[in-house]
Short mmCIF file of C-alpha atoms in Angstrom, two decimals:
data_model
loop_
_atom_site.label_atom_id
_atom_site.label_comp_id
_atom_site.label_asym_id
_atom_site.label_seq_id
_atom_site.Cartn_x
_atom_site.Cartn_y
_atom_site.Cartn_z
CA MET A 116 79.46 59.77 125.91
CA SER A 117 78.88 57.54 122.90
CA LEU A 118 81.56 56.17 120.69
CA LYS A 119 80.24 58.49 117.82
CA ASP A 120 80.46 61.56 120.11
CA GLU A 121 84.04 60.61 121.21
CA LEU A 122 85.15 60.22 117.56
CA ILE A 123 83.54 63.57 116.62
CA ARG A 124 85.28 65.28 119.49
CA LYS A 125 88.66 63.78 118.66
CA ALA A 126 88.21 64.66 114.97
CA GLU A 127 87.20 68.20 115.73
CA ALA A 128 90.24 68.54 118.13
CA GLN A 129 92.58 67.32 115.46
CA LEU A 130 91.07 69.58 112.83
CA ASP A 131 91.46 72.53 115.28
CA THR A 132 95.11 71.65 115.80
CA TRP A 133 95.78 71.33 112.07
CA GLU A 134 93.87 74.72 111.42
CA LYS A 135 96.09 76.41 113.99
CA GLU A 136 99.14 74.87 112.50
CA ALA A 137 98.05 75.96 108.96
CA ASP A 138 97.43 79.52 110.29
CA ALA A 139 100.87 79.63 111.88
CA LEU A 140 102.47 78.33 108.67
CA GLU A 141 100.53 80.77 106.57
CA ALA A 142 101.59 83.66 108.82
CA GLU A 143 105.15 82.53 108.70
CA ALA A 144 105.09 82.32 104.81
CA GLU A 145 103.54 85.78 104.61
CA ALA A 146 106.32 87.14 106.88
CA LYS A 147 109.01 85.54 104.78
CA GLU A 148 107.24 86.87 101.58
CA SER A 149 107.11 90.32 103.13
CA GLU A 150 110.79 90.08 104.14
CA ALA A 151 111.67 89.00 100.59
CA GLU A 152 109.82 91.88 99.11
CA ASN A 153 111.54 94.25 101.57
CA GLN A 154 114.91 92.87 100.63
CA LYS A 155 114.12 93.25 96.93
CA ALA A 156 112.92 96.78 97.55
CA SER A 157 116.07 97.50 99.55
CA ALA A 158 118.18 96.06 96.79
CA ASP A 159 116.26 98.19 94.23
CA ILE A 160 116.77 101.26 96.36
CA GLN A 161 120.45 100.54 96.84
CA GLN A 162 120.93 100.01 93.14
CA SER A 163 119.07 103.35 92.39
CA ALA A 164 121.16 105.11 94.91
CA SER A 165 124.33 103.53 93.49
CA ASP A 166 123.34 104.61 90.00
CA ALA A 167 122.62 108.11 91.15
CA LEU A 168 125.92 108.31 93.02
CA ARG A 169 127.85 107.07 90.01
CA SER A 170 126.14 109.64 87.86
CA VAL A 171 127.06 112.48 90.17
CA GLN A 172 130.69 111.10 90.46
CA ASP A 173 130.74 111.10 86.62
CA LYS A 174 129.58 114.70 86.61
CA ILE A 175 132.20 115.66 89.17
CA SER A 176 134.97 114.02 87.25
CA ASP A 177 133.82 115.67 83.98
CA GLY A 178 133.55 119.07 85.76
CA ARG A 179 137.04 118.68 87.25
CA LYS A 180 138.39 117.98 83.73
CA LYS A 181 136.55 121.01 82.41
CA LEU A 182 137.81 123.18 85.35
CA ASP A 183 141.41 121.98 84.67
CA GLU A 184 140.88 122.83 81.03
CA ILE A 185 139.75 126.40 81.75
CA LYS A 186 142.57 126.86 84.34
CA GLN A 187 145.12 125.77 81.67
CA SER A 188 143.69 127.90 78.90
CA GLY A 189 144.89 131.34 78.27
CA GLU A 190 142.58 134.35 78.65
CA ASP A 191 142.30 134.48 74.83
CA ASN A 192 140.90 130.87 74.81
CA VAL A 193 138.35 131.21 77.61
CA GLU A 194 135.51 132.16 75.27
CA SER A 195 136.10 128.91 73.34
CA VAL A 196 136.02 126.83 76.48
CA ARG A 197 132.98 128.55 77.91
CA GLY A 198 130.61 126.45 75.67
CA LYS A 199 132.07 123.33 77.09
CA LEU A 200 131.55 124.56 80.64
CA ALA A 201 127.80 125.58 80.13
CA ASP A 202 126.58 122.60 82.26
CA LEU A 203 129.12 123.42 85.02
CA VAL A 204 128.82 127.23 85.24
CA GLY A 205 125.51 127.87 83.53
CA PRO A 206 124.65 128.80 79.88
CA SER A 207 125.97 132.36 80.04
CA GLY A 208 129.14 131.60 81.79
CA LYS A 209 129.22 135.14 83.13
CA ARG A 210 129.36 135.63 86.79
#
């Protein structure tokens, strides 16, 4: 084998090694990017769920206050309270 052929073989071998290393690094970077996206998506989902839960908890709290209000009102005041309870018992308030 000539010196030229030997140099070409070594250069090609080194390039193959570097290409494999580059491929591995690229795959690792893609995996980390995908993981980061998943974590962001997960954080977004958690935030959305947290917001939804807070909204429902606020509705529950508001509903409990309204329920207490109707429990404490006399029969003659029930009609005036019914409008405030429309979102809790429905628009008609009649059951």
